[in-house]
C-alpha positions as a Python dict, from the first residue, in 0.01 Angstrom:
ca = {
    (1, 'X'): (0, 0, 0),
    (2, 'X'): (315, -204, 106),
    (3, 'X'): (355, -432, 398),
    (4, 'X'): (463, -160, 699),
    (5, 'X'): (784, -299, 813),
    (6, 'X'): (799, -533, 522),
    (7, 'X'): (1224, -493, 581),
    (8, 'X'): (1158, -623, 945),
    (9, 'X'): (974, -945, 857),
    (10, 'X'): (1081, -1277, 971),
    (11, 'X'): (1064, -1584, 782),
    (12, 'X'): (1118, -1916, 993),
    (13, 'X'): (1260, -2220, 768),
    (14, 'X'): (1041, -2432, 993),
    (15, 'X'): (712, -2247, 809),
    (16, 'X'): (891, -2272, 455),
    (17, 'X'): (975, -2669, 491),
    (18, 'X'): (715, -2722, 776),
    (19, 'X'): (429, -2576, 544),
    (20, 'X'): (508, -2380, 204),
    (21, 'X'): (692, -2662, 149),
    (22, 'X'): (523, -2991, 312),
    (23, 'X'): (364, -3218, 76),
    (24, 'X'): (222, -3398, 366),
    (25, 'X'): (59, -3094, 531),
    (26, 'X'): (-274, -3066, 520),
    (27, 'X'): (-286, -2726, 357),
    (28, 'X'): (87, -2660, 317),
    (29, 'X'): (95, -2960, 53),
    (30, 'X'): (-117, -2768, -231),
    (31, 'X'): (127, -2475, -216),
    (32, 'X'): (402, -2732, -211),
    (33, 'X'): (325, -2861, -534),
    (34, 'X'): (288, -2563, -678),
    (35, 'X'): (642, -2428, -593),
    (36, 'X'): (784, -2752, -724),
    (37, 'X'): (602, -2754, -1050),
    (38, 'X'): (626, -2361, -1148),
    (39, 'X'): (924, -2282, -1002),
    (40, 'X'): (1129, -2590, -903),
    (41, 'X'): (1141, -2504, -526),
    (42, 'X'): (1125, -2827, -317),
    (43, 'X'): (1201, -2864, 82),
    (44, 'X'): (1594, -2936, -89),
    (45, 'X'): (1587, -2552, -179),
    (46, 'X'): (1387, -2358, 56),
    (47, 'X'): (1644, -2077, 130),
    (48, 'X'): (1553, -1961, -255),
    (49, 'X'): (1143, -1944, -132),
    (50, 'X'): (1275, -1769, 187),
    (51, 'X'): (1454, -1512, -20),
    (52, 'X'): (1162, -1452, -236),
    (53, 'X'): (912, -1435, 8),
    (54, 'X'): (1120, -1166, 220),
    (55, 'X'): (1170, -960, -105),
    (56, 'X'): (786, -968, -186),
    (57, 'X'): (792, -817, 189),
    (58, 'X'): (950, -541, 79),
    (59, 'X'): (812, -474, -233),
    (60, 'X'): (474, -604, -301),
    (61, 'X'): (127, -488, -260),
    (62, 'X'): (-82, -529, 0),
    (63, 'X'): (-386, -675, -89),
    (64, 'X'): (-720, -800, 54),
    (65, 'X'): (-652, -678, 412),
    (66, 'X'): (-892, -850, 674),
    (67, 'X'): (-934, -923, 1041),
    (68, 'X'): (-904, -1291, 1187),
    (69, 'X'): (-906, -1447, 1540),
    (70, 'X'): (-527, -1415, 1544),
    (71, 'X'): (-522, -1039, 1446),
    (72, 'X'): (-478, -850, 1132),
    (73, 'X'): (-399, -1049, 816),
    (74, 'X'): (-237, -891, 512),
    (75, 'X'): (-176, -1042, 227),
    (76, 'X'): (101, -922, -71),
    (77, 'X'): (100, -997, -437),
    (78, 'X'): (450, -984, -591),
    (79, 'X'): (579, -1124, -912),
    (80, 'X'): (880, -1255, -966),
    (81, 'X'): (1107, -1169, -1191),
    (82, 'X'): (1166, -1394, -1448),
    (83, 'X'): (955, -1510, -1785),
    (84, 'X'): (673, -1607, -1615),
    (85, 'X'): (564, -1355, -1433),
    (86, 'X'): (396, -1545, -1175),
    (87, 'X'): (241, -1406, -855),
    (88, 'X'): (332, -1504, -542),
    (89, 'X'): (92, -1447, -274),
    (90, 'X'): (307, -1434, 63),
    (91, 'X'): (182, -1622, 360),
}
């Protein structure tokens, strides 16, 4: 299934450098490091992350759909293109 309204989503550069980003946030920091060491994505260039992240919007795969205090959570799996092939699981 794909992300209804994936085209729509918004994607605040204060979440990509704030968290995805952060090596100083409590959670954000593990995802930080592994953007830097896999793909070379640091706070320096977070409009590539933001680009990739709304492109998985629009085409990955929702996955492991669940219910939280906030509302519904969805999550996508998307790999990007490149030699790697590695999965990026959207926020």
């Amino acid at each position: 299934m794909k992300l209804p309204n994936g085209d729509c989503a918004v994607i605040t550069m204060e979440k990509i450098r704030g968290y995805c980003l952060n090596i100083e946030h409590p959670s954000g920091r593990h995802k930080a490091k592994v953007f830097a060491s896999a793909l070379g994505i640091t706070a320096d260039n977070a409009d590539v992350l933001k680009a990739l992240v709304m492109r998985a919007a629009v085409e990955g795969d929702v996955v492991q759909p669940s219910e939280t205090t906030f509302g519904q959570m969805l999550k996508v799996d998307w790999r990007i293109p490149g030699p790697e092939k590695i999965i990026l699981r959207t926020l």
